[in-house]
Amino acid sequence: MKNEERVVVAGGGLAGLRAGERLRELGFRGEIVIVGAERHLPYHRPALSKEAINGELVASDLRLTISRELDAVWRLGTVATHLEPDRHVVGLPGGEELKYDGLIIATGVEPRHLAGAPRQDPRIHVLRTVDDAIAIKRAINSTQGLVVVIGGGLIGCEMAASVKSMGRDVAVVSRSSTLLGSAVGKSIADTVTEAHRARGVRLAMGVKIRHWVRQSGGVAIHLSDGQVFFAAVVVIAVGAAPSVAWLRGSGLVLEDGVLCDPTCHVVGGTDIVAAGDVARWPNLRFGGQPRRVEHWLNAVEMGRAAAENLLAGRESSRPFTPVPRFWTEQYGMRIQGSGLPAMGTDTTTLAGSQKDHRTITGFISDGRLVGMVGLDAPTAMIKLSTELWRQNKVTASPRPPQHSAPAASADPGEHRLPAGPRAPAVPRQAPEPVPSPPPLPSHAPVVRSRGHSRALARSGPKAPPR
Ligand SMILES: Cc1cc2nc3c(=O)[nH]c(=O)nc-3n(C[C@H](O)[C@H](O)[C@H](O)COP(=O)(O)OP(=O)(O)OC[C@H]3O[C@@H](n4cnc5c(N)ncnc54)[C@H](O)[C@@H]3O)c2cc1C
């Protein structure tokens, strides 16, 4: 990219912001235009189901630090409407056309709709944006009675814990038999499920919603086990779908997100890269099967890698091969995940305390440790994470399958691992700076950005620095 050229970033969230900043760090002096559907500058989304609900933080505390050098043109409250790769044009409302020399697609995901749910009812909410969180908080504070969360995944569980900490009666409805089931492995899922139950959260597990009845005092939710929850407020948290509707007809491959090659360059496009929740790419460290990763740290790291590779050009680009990390926090319990647990076909206990619930579950595929999830075991997670790097070397192309049996272990001090292939030591990476809080804008301005910083409470990552 030449300095007089323009880079357009579609999506004004975390990945888009960090990509823009990386362009400046690498000396790009051309114009950067960030098109964001939301009217807010980027903010810390993980806090939306935690501190922003339980009142520890208000919306104005959530703004992310924006580096002074970014000097971007922000088109906030503006939706990218379509893409014409052949003409290097991003369409904006009203027929406006934004020419680009380079494009970064970082439009994230949107909450998945729940079939049959009367979404038009103001008592029924989803949670993806700060405006959603403000509406949910207002609904909870202005009502009495039961708050029902539909969905037992990360966001659903965090919502239930936050609402419970506000002293409200809350219920979780889920089709699976435990909370967080597939994301963290059975043993940790059982502990989390018990933690919610022990605090009085009403759990309707392994059930389907038969029908909804909207009444003046609330919404009656009829379940397949015959239970009826009468909700004052409902939060639907049943997963998310990539925000790619604006790309239909562009020629890009849009199955479960924007398909990219290992270097974040999109398949079927030129001078276009993608990053964050919306991007599906083959991580050559984990077998090369294209996957999306909906984690905060991945949005940061992939935003930076995509910017680097856009400037480098497809031929000179480096594969993006992270070990993904995520965290969640409920009732003060901290769960950290590393690698790709979802890839595991088997699990093993890598560390477990006889005394309390602290434990680490390892996820095994083809005799290799491909992921781990720890509950209140940050030090052991850091120690064991080197093993994930060691056993998952970057391969030039997708890795052929191998077969060998895993081994198990006893206490948090003692780690025994499946005998994976030998690999060199792992490079350390600086942890991501904690976001900070100038006030949120009140209307959809076109602004040039200048940033300042201050520490944020708890929902920053304490995942293992590498
Ligand atoms: C409630 C909640 C809690 C979470 N908690 C955690 C956690 O504890 N740990 C963790 O690791 N991760 C967590 N995450 C996930 C993490 O926040 C995401 O992985 C990260 O924000 C993804 O960043 P992104 O930039 O890819 O997408 P986003 O942050 O979603 O940004 C994409 C932006 O693009 C905009 N956009 C979409 N379509 C268009 C369009 N056509 N034109 C213009 N703009 C568009 C969207 O409005 C959005 O502002 C949480 C997410 C949520 C919602």
Short mmCIF file of C-alpha atoms and ligand atoms in Angstrom, two decimals:
data_model
loop_
_atom_site.label_atom_id
_atom_site.label_comp_id
_atom_site.label_asym_id
_atom_site.label_seq_id
_atom_site.Cartn_x
_atom_site.Cartn_y
_atom_site.Cartn_z
CA MET A 1 0.00 0.00 0.00
CA LYS A 2 1.36 3.45 -0.84
CA ASN A 3 1.07 6.32 1.63
CA GLU A 4 -1.25 8.32 -0.58
CA GLU A 5 -3.69 5.40 -0.72
CA ARG A 6 -6.83 4.77 1.35
CA VAL A 7 -7.62 1.85 3.62
CA VAL A 8 -11.27 1.33 4.53
CA VAL A 9 -12.09 -0.62 7.69
CA ALA A 10 -15.63 -2.02 7.65
CA GLY A 11 -16.68 -2.54 11.26
CA GLY A 12 -15.80 -0.10 14.06
CA GLY A 13 -15.21 -2.66 16.81
CA LEU A 14 -12.10 -4.08 18.47
CA ALA A 15 -10.53 -5.87 15.47
CA GLY A 16 -11.14 -2.89 13.19
CA LEU A 17 -9.62 -0.46 15.69
CA ARG A 18 -6.51 -2.53 16.42
CA ALA A 19 -6.02 -3.13 12.68
CA GLY A 20 -6.11 0.62 12.01
CA GLU A 21 -3.60 1.27 14.75
CA ARG A 22 -1.28 -1.44 13.43
CA LEU A 23 -1.29 0.22 9.99
CA ARG A 24 0.00 3.42 11.61
CA GLU A 25 2.57 1.53 13.72
CA LEU A 26 3.91 0.06 10.45
CA GLY A 27 4.25 3.49 8.90
CA PHE A 28 1.13 3.69 6.73
CA ARG A 29 0.47 7.43 6.26
CA GLY A 30 -2.48 7.23 3.85
CA GLU A 31 -6.13 7.82 4.79
CA ILE A 32 -7.88 5.34 7.11
CA VAL A 33 -11.69 5.44 7.04
CA ILE A 34 -13.47 3.35 9.69
CA VAL A 35 -17.13 2.64 8.87
CA GLY A 36 -19.07 1.52 11.97
CA ALA A 37 -22.76 0.63 12.17
CA GLU A 38 -22.85 1.56 15.86
CA ARG A 39 -22.96 5.24 16.85
CA HIS A 40 -20.29 4.66 19.51
CA LEU A 41 -16.52 4.60 19.25
CA PRO A 42 -15.13 1.10 20.03
CA TYR A 43 -15.76 -0.11 23.56
CA HIS A 44 -15.06 -3.10 25.76
CA ARG A 45 -17.73 -5.63 24.74
CA PRO A 46 -16.90 -8.35 27.32
CA ALA A 47 -18.06 -6.07 30.13
CA LEU A 48 -21.56 -5.91 28.64
CA SER A 49 -22.64 -9.17 30.31
CA LYS A 50 -20.65 -8.51 33.48
CA GLU A 51 -19.89 -5.10 35.02
CA ALA A 52 -22.18 -3.16 32.68
CA ILE A 53 -25.16 -5.21 33.89
CA ASN A 54 -24.36 -5.48 37.60
CA GLY A 55 -23.68 -1.74 37.71
CA GLU A 56 -19.96 -1.84 38.52
CA LEU A 57 -19.33 0.07 35.32
CA VAL A 58 -21.43 2.49 33.30
CA ALA A 59 -21.38 2.71 29.52
CA SER A 60 -19.02 5.68 29.53
CA ASP A 61 -16.38 3.59 31.33
CA LEU A 62 -16.17 1.09 28.51
CA ARG A 63 -14.56 3.10 25.72
CA LEU A 64 -11.40 1.45 24.37
CA THR A 65 -8.10 3.30 24.28
CA ILE A 66 -7.53 4.76 20.82
CA SER A 67 -3.92 5.57 19.97
CA ARG A 68 -3.18 9.22 19.16
CA GLU A 69 -1.46 8.22 15.93
CA LEU A 70 -4.53 6.51 14.48
CA ASP A 71 -5.89 9.74 12.99
CA ALA A 72 -8.79 7.95 11.31
CA VAL A 73 -11.94 9.28 9.65
CA TRP A 74 -14.72 7.71 11.72
CA ARG A 75 -18.03 7.14 9.90
CA LEU A 76 -20.02 6.13 12.99
CA GLY A 77 -23.67 5.08 12.79
CA THR A 78 -23.01 4.19 9.15
CA VAL A 79 -23.66 0.72 7.72
CA ALA A 80 -21.61 -0.66 4.84
CA THR A 81 -24.37 -1.73 2.46
CA HIS A 82 -22.51 -3.73 -0.17
CA LEU A 83 -19.10 -4.50 -1.65
CA GLU A 84 -17.92 -4.37 -5.28
CA PRO A 85 -14.41 -5.88 -5.19
CA ASP A 86 -13.84 -5.36 -8.91
CA ARG A 87 -14.32 -1.60 -8.52
CA HIS A 88 -12.69 -1.47 -5.04
CA VAL A 89 -15.87 0.15 -3.71
CA VAL A 90 -17.72 -0.16 -0.41
CA GLY A 91 -21.33 1.01 -0.67
CA LEU A 92 -22.77 3.28 2.01
CA PRO A 93 -26.36 4.40 2.62
CA GLY A 94 -27.92 6.76 0.12
CA GLY A 95 -25.84 5.41 -2.77
CA GLU A 96 -22.60 6.86 -1.43
CA GLU A 97 -19.55 4.96 -2.66
CA LEU A 98 -16.29 4.70 -0.72
CA LYS A 99 -13.33 3.80 -2.91
CA TYR A 100 -10.57 1.80 -1.23
CA ASP A 101 -7.07 0.66 -2.11
CA GLY A 102 -7.13 -1.76 0.77
CA LEU A 103 -10.10 -3.11 2.73
CA ILE A 104 -10.25 -4.66 6.21
CA ILE A 105 -13.49 -6.53 6.92
CA ALA A 106 -14.15 -6.62 10.68
CA THR A 107 -17.93 -6.57 11.00
CA GLY A 108 -18.10 -9.14 13.79
CA VAL A 109 -21.23 -11.16 14.49
CA GLU A 110 -24.87 -10.46 15.36
CA PRO A 111 -27.03 -12.28 17.93
CA ARG A 112 -28.71 -15.35 16.50
CA HIS A 113 -32.51 -15.10 16.40
CA LEU A 114 -34.53 -17.70 18.34
CA ALA A 115 -37.31 -19.07 16.14
CA GLY A 116 -40.75 -18.44 17.66
CA ALA A 117 -39.57 -15.75 20.08
CA PRO A 118 -41.81 -12.63 19.91
CA ARG A 119 -38.83 -10.32 19.27
CA GLN A 120 -41.15 -7.35 18.79
CA ASP A 121 -42.00 -7.49 22.50
CA PRO A 122 -40.02 -4.80 24.36
CA ARG A 123 -39.50 -7.18 27.28
CA ILE A 124 -37.44 -9.49 25.09
CA HIS A 125 -33.81 -8.57 24.53
CA VAL A 126 -30.60 -9.79 22.92
CA LEU A 127 -27.10 -8.71 23.99
CA ARG A 128 -24.37 -7.64 21.58
CA THR A 129 -24.03 -3.89 21.85
CA VAL A 130 -23.74 -1.32 24.61
CA ASP A 131 -27.19 -0.05 23.64
CA ASP A 132 -28.52 -3.59 24.21
CA ALA A 133 -26.90 -3.65 27.67
CA ILE A 134 -28.33 -0.23 28.57
CA ALA A 135 -31.83 -1.40 27.51
CA ILE A 136 -31.54 -4.65 29.51
CA LYS A 137 -30.32 -2.82 32.61
CA ARG A 138 -33.13 -0.29 32.31
CA ALA A 139 -35.69 -3.12 31.91
CA ILE A 140 -34.34 -4.94 34.98
CA ASN A 141 -34.29 -1.78 37.09
CA SER A 142 -37.82 -0.79 36.09
CA THR A 143 -39.48 -4.16 36.73
CA GLN A 144 -39.92 -6.78 39.42
CA GLY A 145 -40.18 -10.54 39.01
CA LEU A 146 -38.31 -13.19 37.14
CA VAL A 147 -35.58 -12.51 34.61
CA VAL A 148 -35.29 -15.41 32.16
CA VAL A 149 -32.10 -16.05 30.19
CA ILE A 150 -32.50 -18.30 27.15
CA GLY A 151 -29.20 -20.09 26.44
CA GLY A 152 -26.60 -21.69 28.74
CA GLY A 153 -23.45 -20.58 26.90
CA LEU A 154 -20.79 -18.05 27.99
CA ILE A 155 -22.94 -14.94 27.58
CA GLY A 156 -26.08 -16.59 29.03
CA CYS A 157 -24.23 -17.76 32.15
CA GLU A 158 -22.54 -14.40 32.67
CA MET A 159 -25.89 -12.65 32.34
CA ALA A 160 -27.49 -14.98 34.90
CA ALA A 161 -24.61 -14.44 37.36
CA SER A 162 -24.76 -10.66 36.92
CA VAL A 163 -28.55 -10.51 37.34
CA LYS A 164 -28.32 -12.79 40.38
CA SER A 165 -25.69 -10.47 41.91
CA MET A 166 -28.28 -7.68 41.60
CA GLY A 167 -30.55 -9.70 43.90
CA ARG A 168 -33.08 -10.54 41.17
CA ASP A 169 -34.79 -13.91 40.69
CA VAL A 170 -33.31 -15.41 37.52
CA ALA A 171 -33.83 -18.57 35.50
CA VAL A 172 -31.77 -20.11 32.69
CA VAL A 173 -33.43 -22.19 29.96
CA SER A 174 -31.11 -24.42 27.93
CA ARG A 175 -31.40 -27.36 25.59
CA SER A 176 -28.20 -28.93 26.87
CA SER A 177 -27.95 -30.85 30.13
CA THR A 178 -25.26 -28.63 31.69
CA LEU A 179 -24.29 -24.97 31.44
CA LEU A 180 -21.32 -24.18 29.18
CA GLY A 181 -21.42 -27.90 28.16
CA SER A 182 -19.42 -27.96 24.92
CA ALA A 183 -17.17 -24.97 25.64
CA VAL A 184 -15.38 -26.09 28.80
CA GLY A 185 -15.70 -29.88 29.18
CA LYS A 186 -17.91 -31.86 31.57
CA SER A 187 -16.12 -31.44 34.89
CA ILE A 188 -15.89 -27.64 34.75
CA ALA A 189 -19.41 -27.43 33.28
CA ASP A 190 -20.71 -29.43 36.27
CA THR A 191 -18.95 -27.08 38.71
CA VAL A 192 -20.36 -23.99 37.00
CA THR A 193 -23.86 -25.50 36.83
CA GLU A 194 -23.68 -26.30 40.53
CA ALA A 195 -22.43 -22.79 41.32
CA HIS A 196 -25.50 -21.27 39.64
CA ARG A 197 -27.87 -23.76 41.28
CA ALA A 198 -26.31 -23.17 44.72
CA ARG A 199 -27.02 -19.45 44.38
CA GLY A 200 -30.66 -20.03 43.61
CA VAL A 201 -30.61 -19.63 39.83
CA ARG A 202 -33.55 -21.69 38.49
CA LEU A 203 -32.17 -24.03 35.84
CA ALA A 204 -34.38 -25.62 33.16
CA MET A 205 -31.83 -27.83 31.40
CA GLY A 206 -32.35 -30.19 28.49
CA VAL A 207 -35.65 -28.51 27.55
CA LYS A 208 -37.13 -26.80 24.52
CA ILE A 209 -39.48 -23.80 24.46
CA ARG A 210 -42.94 -25.01 23.43
CA HIS A 211 -44.54 -21.59 23.11
CA TRP A 212 -44.60 -18.00 24.31
CA VAL A 213 -47.65 -16.16 25.64
CA ARG A 214 -47.39 -12.40 25.91
CA GLN A 215 -49.47 -11.02 28.80
CA SER A 216 -49.73 -7.56 30.35
CA GLY A 217 -47.65 -8.47 33.43
CA GLY A 218 -45.02 -10.49 31.62
CA VAL A 219 -44.23 -13.16 29.07
CA ALA A 220 -45.17 -16.77 29.86
CA ILE A 221 -42.60 -19.22 28.48
CA HIS A 222 -43.96 -22.76 28.20
CA LEU A 223 -41.25 -25.44 28.28
CA SER A 224 -41.18 -28.99 26.94
CA ASP A 225 -40.95 -30.40 30.50
CA GLY A 226 -44.24 -28.72 31.40
CA GLN A 227 -42.68 -25.89 33.38
CA VAL A 228 -43.91 -22.33 32.72
CA PHE A 229 -41.65 -19.36 33.50
CA PHE A 230 -43.49 -16.02 33.81
CA ALA A 231 -40.83 -13.48 32.85
CA ALA A 232 -40.69 -9.74 33.47
CA VAL A 233 -37.56 -9.56 31.32
CA VAL A 234 -36.15 -12.09 28.83
CA VAL A 235 -32.58 -12.13 27.46
CA ILE A 236 -31.97 -14.38 24.45
CA ALA A 237 -28.35 -15.59 24.30
CA VAL A 238 -28.36 -18.50 21.85
CA GLY A 239 -25.18 -17.75 19.95
CA ALA A 240 -24.28 -15.42 17.10
CA ALA A 241 -24.07 -15.38 13.32
CA PRO A 242 -21.36 -13.61 11.30
CA SER A 243 -22.38 -10.13 10.01
CA VAL A 244 -21.95 -10.82 6.30
CA ALA A 245 -25.34 -9.89 4.81
CA TRP A 246 -23.77 -6.76 3.28
CA LEU A 247 -21.29 -8.98 1.41
CA ARG A 248 -23.87 -11.11 -0.39
CA GLY A 249 -23.28 -10.86 -4.14
CA SER A 250 -19.68 -9.70 -3.68
CA GLY A 251 -18.19 -13.01 -4.80
CA LEU A 252 -16.49 -13.63 -1.47
CA VAL A 253 -16.99 -17.06 0.15
CA LEU A 254 -19.42 -16.48 3.02
CA GLU A 255 -20.03 -19.88 4.66
CA ASP A 256 -19.98 -19.31 8.44
CA GLY A 257 -18.19 -15.98 8.03
CA VAL A 258 -15.75 -14.57 5.49
CA LEU A 259 -13.43 -17.30 4.26
CA CYS A 260 -9.74 -16.31 4.34
CA ASP A 261 -6.45 -18.01 3.54
CA PRO A 262 -3.90 -18.60 6.36
CA THR A 263 -2.69 -14.99 6.04
CA CYS A 264 -6.16 -13.36 6.61
CA HIS A 265 -6.42 -12.41 2.92
CA VAL A 266 -10.01 -13.17 1.85
CA VAL A 267 -10.66 -15.92 -0.65
CA GLY A 268 -12.06 -14.48 -3.89
CA GLY A 269 -10.90 -10.88 -3.31
CA THR A 270 -7.82 -8.70 -3.90
CA ASP A 271 -6.42 -6.14 -1.42
CA ILE A 272 -9.00 -7.38 1.11
CA VAL A 273 -8.27 -8.97 4.49
CA ALA A 274 -10.63 -9.96 7.30
CA ALA A 275 -10.23 -10.13 11.09
CA GLY A 276 -12.02 -10.88 14.33
CA ASP A 277 -15.29 -12.72 14.93
CA VAL A 278 -16.39 -12.51 11.26
CA ALA A 279 -13.27 -14.13 9.78
CA ARG A 280 -12.94 -17.87 9.13
CA TRP A 281 -9.38 -18.90 8.43
CA PRO A 282 -7.17 -22.03 8.50
CA ASN A 283 -4.90 -21.79 11.56
CA LEU A 284 -1.90 -23.85 10.45
CA ARG A 285 -0.96 -24.47 14.04
CA PHE A 286 -4.15 -26.46 14.55
CA GLY A 287 -4.49 -28.63 11.49
CA GLY A 288 -5.55 -25.96 9.00
CA GLN A 289 -9.35 -26.52 9.07
CA PRO A 290 -10.87 -23.03 8.53
CA ARG A 291 -12.60 -21.86 11.74
CA ARG A 292 -13.93 -18.64 13.30
CA VAL A 293 -12.80 -17.69 16.81
CA GLU A 294 -15.15 -15.42 18.79
CA HIS A 295 -12.69 -14.30 21.45
CA TRP A 296 -11.57 -10.83 22.51
CA LEU A 297 -7.86 -11.54 22.30
CA ASN A 298 -8.24 -13.10 18.87
CA ALA A 299 -9.91 -9.93 17.61
CA VAL A 300 -6.91 -7.93 18.81
CA GLU A 301 -4.23 -10.25 17.45
CA MET A 302 -6.01 -10.97 14.15
CA GLY A 303 -6.72 -7.28 13.59
CA ARG A 304 -2.99 -6.58 13.89
CA ALA A 305 -1.96 -9.55 11.72
CA ALA A 306 -4.51 -8.66 9.02
CA ALA A 307 -3.18 -5.08 8.86
CA GLU A 308 0.40 -6.32 8.58
CA ASN A 309 -0.53 -8.70 5.77
CA LEU A 310 -2.60 -6.12 3.90
CA LEU A 311 0.46 -3.87 3.76
CA ALA A 312 2.75 -6.80 2.89
CA GLY A 313 0.55 -8.06 0.05
CA ARG A 314 -0.65 -11.66 -0.27
CA GLU A 315 2.66 -13.03 -1.63
CA SER A 316 4.82 -11.69 1.23
CA SER A 317 2.30 -12.30 4.02
CA ARG A 318 2.87 -14.52 7.08
CA PRO A 319 0.30 -17.08 8.23
CA PHE A 320 -1.67 -16.05 11.30
CA THR A 321 -1.12 -18.93 13.72
CA PRO A 322 -2.14 -17.95 17.25
CA VAL A 323 -3.01 -20.14 20.20
CA PRO A 324 -6.46 -18.65 20.88
CA ARG A 325 -7.33 -17.68 24.48
CA PHE A 326 -10.55 -16.71 26.18
CA TRP A 327 -11.85 -16.12 29.66
CA THR A 328 -15.15 -15.82 31.44
CA GLU A 329 -15.95 -14.72 34.97
CA GLN A 330 -18.94 -15.82 37.06
CA TYR A 331 -19.43 -15.40 40.83
CA GLY A 332 -15.74 -14.55 41.10
CA MET A 333 -14.82 -17.90 39.51
CA ARG A 334 -12.43 -17.36 36.62
CA ILE A 335 -12.45 -19.76 33.70
CA GLN A 336 -9.67 -19.50 31.15
CA GLY A 337 -9.44 -21.37 27.90
CA SER A 338 -6.52 -21.86 25.57
CA GLY A 339 -6.09 -23.50 22.19
CA LEU A 340 -9.12 -25.04 20.43
CA PRO A 341 -11.02 -27.16 22.96
CA ALA A 342 -13.77 -27.66 20.37
CA MET A 343 -11.29 -29.66 18.28
CA GLY A 344 -10.89 -32.24 21.07
CA THR A 345 -12.39 -35.70 20.65
CA ASP A 346 -11.34 -36.74 24.14
CA THR A 347 -10.61 -35.02 27.46
CA THR A 348 -8.16 -35.62 30.29
CA THR A 349 -7.64 -33.98 33.67
CA LEU A 350 -4.32 -32.12 33.41
CA ALA A 351 -4.45 -30.68 36.88
CA GLY A 352 -6.91 -31.08 39.69
CA SER A 353 -6.90 -30.03 43.33
CA GLN A 354 -7.99 -32.55 45.96
CA LYS A 355 -8.88 -29.60 48.21
CA ASP A 356 -11.12 -27.45 46.04
CA HIS A 357 -12.69 -26.99 42.61
CA ARG A 358 -9.57 -25.74 40.91
CA THR A 359 -8.86 -27.89 37.87
CA ILE A 360 -7.64 -27.95 34.28
CA THR A 361 -9.21 -30.09 31.57
CA GLY A 362 -7.13 -31.00 28.53
CA PHE A 363 -8.74 -31.59 25.14
CA ILE A 364 -7.11 -34.25 22.95
CA SER A 365 -7.24 -34.84 19.23
CA ASP A 366 -5.16 -37.52 17.53
CA GLY A 367 -3.09 -37.96 20.70
CA ARG A 368 -2.23 -34.25 20.78
CA LEU A 369 -3.22 -31.69 23.35
CA VAL A 370 -5.19 -29.15 21.28
CA GLY A 371 -6.90 -27.19 24.03
CA MET A 372 -7.29 -26.71 27.74
CA VAL A 373 -9.74 -25.01 30.06
CA GLY A 374 -8.85 -24.08 33.61
CA LEU A 375 -11.04 -23.09 36.53
CA ASP A 376 -9.31 -20.74 38.99
CA ALA A 377 -5.92 -22.19 37.99
CA PRO A 378 -4.15 -19.25 36.29
CA THR A 379 -0.58 -20.21 37.25
CA ALA A 380 -0.93 -23.82 36.14
CA MET A 381 -2.60 -22.61 32.90
CA ILE A 382 0.43 -20.46 32.14
CA LYS A 383 2.79 -23.34 32.85
CA LEU A 384 0.83 -25.79 30.75
CA SER A 385 0.30 -23.37 27.86
CA THR A 386 3.88 -23.94 26.68
CA GLU A 387 2.82 -27.51 26.06
CA LEU A 388 0.07 -26.33 23.70
CA TRP A 389 2.63 -24.40 21.67
CA ARG A 390 5.04 -27.34 21.78
CA GLN A 391 2.49 -29.91 20.61
CA ASN A 392 0.91 -27.71 17.92
CA LYS A 393 3.67 -26.67 15.60
CA VAL A 394 2.86 -24.54 12.55
CA THR A 395 2.69 -26.77 9.47
CA ALA A 396 3.08 -25.53 5.89
CA SER A 397 -0.24 -27.13 4.99
CA PRO A 398 -3.10 -28.96 6.82
CA ARG A 399 -1.62 -31.65 9.18
CA PRO A 400 -2.28 -35.38 8.40
CA PRO A 401 -4.06 -37.30 11.31
CA GLN A 402 -1.92 -39.33 13.88
CA HIS A 403 -3.15 -41.91 16.46
CA SER A 404 -1.78 -42.42 20.08
CA ALA A 405 -3.45 -42.83 23.59
CA PRO A 406 -3.42 -39.85 26.11
CA ALA A 407 -2.26 -40.05 29.84
CA ALA A 408 -4.03 -38.42 32.94
CA SER A 409 -2.69 -36.61 36.13
CA ALA A 410 -3.48 -35.76 39.83
CA ASP A 411 -2.84 -32.38 41.56
CA PRO A 412 -2.34 -28.79 40.30
CA GLY A 413 1.44 -28.98 40.97
CA GLU A 414 1.88 -32.16 39.01
CA HIS A 415 1.25 -32.16 35.24
CA ARG A 416 1.46 -35.30 33.08
CA LEU A 417 0.75 -34.90 29.43
CA PRO A 418 0.15 -37.00 26.31
CA ALA A 419 3.51 -37.54 24.59
CA GLY A 420 3.13 -35.03 21.71
CA PRO A 421 5.83 -34.31 19.02
CA ARG A 422 8.91 -32.21 20.17
CA ALA A 423 8.97 -28.48 19.14
CA PRO A 424 11.17 -25.36 19.78
CA ALA A 425 10.55 -22.98 22.80
CA VAL A 426 7.62 -20.50 22.46
CA PRO A 427 8.20 -16.67 21.85
CA ARG A 428 6.71 -14.32 24.58
CA GLN A 429 4.12 -11.71 23.40
CA ALA A 430 3.23 -8.48 25.29
CA PRO A 431 -0.28 -8.68 26.89
CA GLU A 432 -2.95 -6.28 25.45
CA PRO A 433 -3.18 -2.90 27.40
CA VAL A 434 -6.37 -2.58 29.54
CA PRO A 435 -9.06 -0.29 27.90
CA SER A 436 -10.11 3.20 29.21
CA PRO A 437 -13.17 5.48 29.56
CA PRO A 438 -13.68 8.91 27.77
CA PRO A 439 -17.45 9.60 27.46
CA LEU A 440 -19.48 7.96 24.62
CA PRO A 441 -20.56 10.31 21.75
CA SER A 442 -24.32 11.19 21.73
CA HIS A 443 -24.86 11.34 17.91
CA ALA A 444 -23.38 9.93 14.68
CA PRO A 445 -20.47 12.37 14.01
CA VAL A 446 -17.68 12.28 11.42
CA VAL A 447 -14.64 12.83 13.70
CA ARG A 448 -10.81 12.70 13.66
CA SER A 449 -9.82 10.67 16.83
CA ARG A 450 -7.33 11.60 19.65
CA GLY A 451 -6.92 8.98 22.59
CA HIS A 452 -6.05 9.04 26.38
CA SER A 453 -5.93 6.10 28.91
CA ARG A 454 -6.95 4.87 32.46
CA ALA A 455 -7.26 1.34 34.01
CA LEU A 456 -10.51 -0.66 33.82
CA ALA A 457 -11.69 -2.95 36.69
CA ARG A 458 -11.95 -6.68 36.13
CA SER A 459 -13.16 -7.66 32.73
CA GLY A 460 -9.73 -7.24 31.12
CA PRO A 461 -7.92 -10.49 30.30
CA LYS A 462 -5.58 -12.05 32.82
CA ALA A 463 -5.02 -14.87 30.32
CA PRO A 464 -1.39 -16.17 30.26
CA PRO A 465 0.93 -13.57 28.60
CA ARG A 466 3.10 -15.35 26.06
C1 LIG B 1 -21.73 -9.78 25.93
C2 LIG B 1 -20.39 -10.27 25.44
C3 LIG B 1 -19.45 -10.73 26.36
C4 LIG B 1 -18.22 -11.21 25.90
N1 LIG B 1 -17.32 -11.66 26.84
C5 LIG B 1 -16.12 -12.13 26.40
C6 LIG B 1 -15.18 -12.63 27.35
O1 LIG B 1 -15.44 -12.65 28.57
N2 LIG B 1 -13.99 -13.12 26.87
C7 LIG B 1 -13.68 -13.11 25.52
O2 LIG B 1 -12.61 -13.56 25.13
N3 LIG B 1 -14.56 -12.61 24.58
C8 LIG B 1 -15.76 -12.15 25.01
N4 LIG B 1 -16.66 -11.67 24.10
C9 LIG B 1 -16.30 -11.71 22.65
C10 LIG B 1 -15.54 -10.46 22.22
O3 LIG B 1 -16.17 -9.31 22.70
C11 LIG B 1 -15.48 -10.46 20.69
O4 LIG B 1 -14.71 -11.57 20.29
C12 LIG B 1 -14.85 -9.19 20.10
O5 LIG B 1 -15.56 -8.05 20.50
C13 LIG B 1 -14.90 -9.28 18.58
O6 LIG B 1 -14.43 -8.09 18.03
P1 LIG B 1 -14.75 -7.76 16.49
O7 LIG B 1 -14.11 -6.45 16.24
O8 LIG B 1 -14.44 -8.93 15.65
O9 LIG B 1 -16.33 -7.63 16.42
P2 LIG B 1 -17.25 -6.55 17.11
O10 LIG B 1 -16.66 -6.09 18.39
O11 LIG B 1 -18.61 -7.13 17.11
O12 LIG B 1 -17.22 -5.29 16.09
C14 LIG B 1 -17.82 -5.37 14.82
C15 LIG B 1 -18.48 -4.03 14.55
O13 LIG B 1 -18.89 -4.00 13.18
C16 LIG B 1 -20.15 -3.38 13.12
N5 LIG B 1 -20.80 -3.78 11.87
C17 LIG B 1 -21.46 -4.93 11.59
N6 LIG B 1 -21.93 -4.92 10.31
C18 LIG B 1 -21.54 -3.73 9.79
C19 LIG B 1 -21.72 -3.12 8.50
N7 LIG B 1 -22.35 -3.73 7.51
N8 LIG B 1 -21.21 -1.89 8.33
C20 LIG B 1 -20.54 -1.25 9.32
N9 LIG B 1 -20.33 -1.78 10.55
C21 LIG B 1 -20.82 -3.00 10.77
C22 LIG B 1 -20.87 -3.87 14.35
O14 LIG B 1 -21.97 -3.04 14.67
C23 LIG B 1 -19.73 -3.79 15.39
O15 LIG B 1 -19.69 -2.50 15.96
C24 LIG B 1 -17.91 -11.19 24.51
C25 LIG B 1 -18.86 -10.71 23.58
C26 LIG B 1 -20.09 -10.25 24.04
C27 LIG B 1 -21.11 -9.74 23.03
#
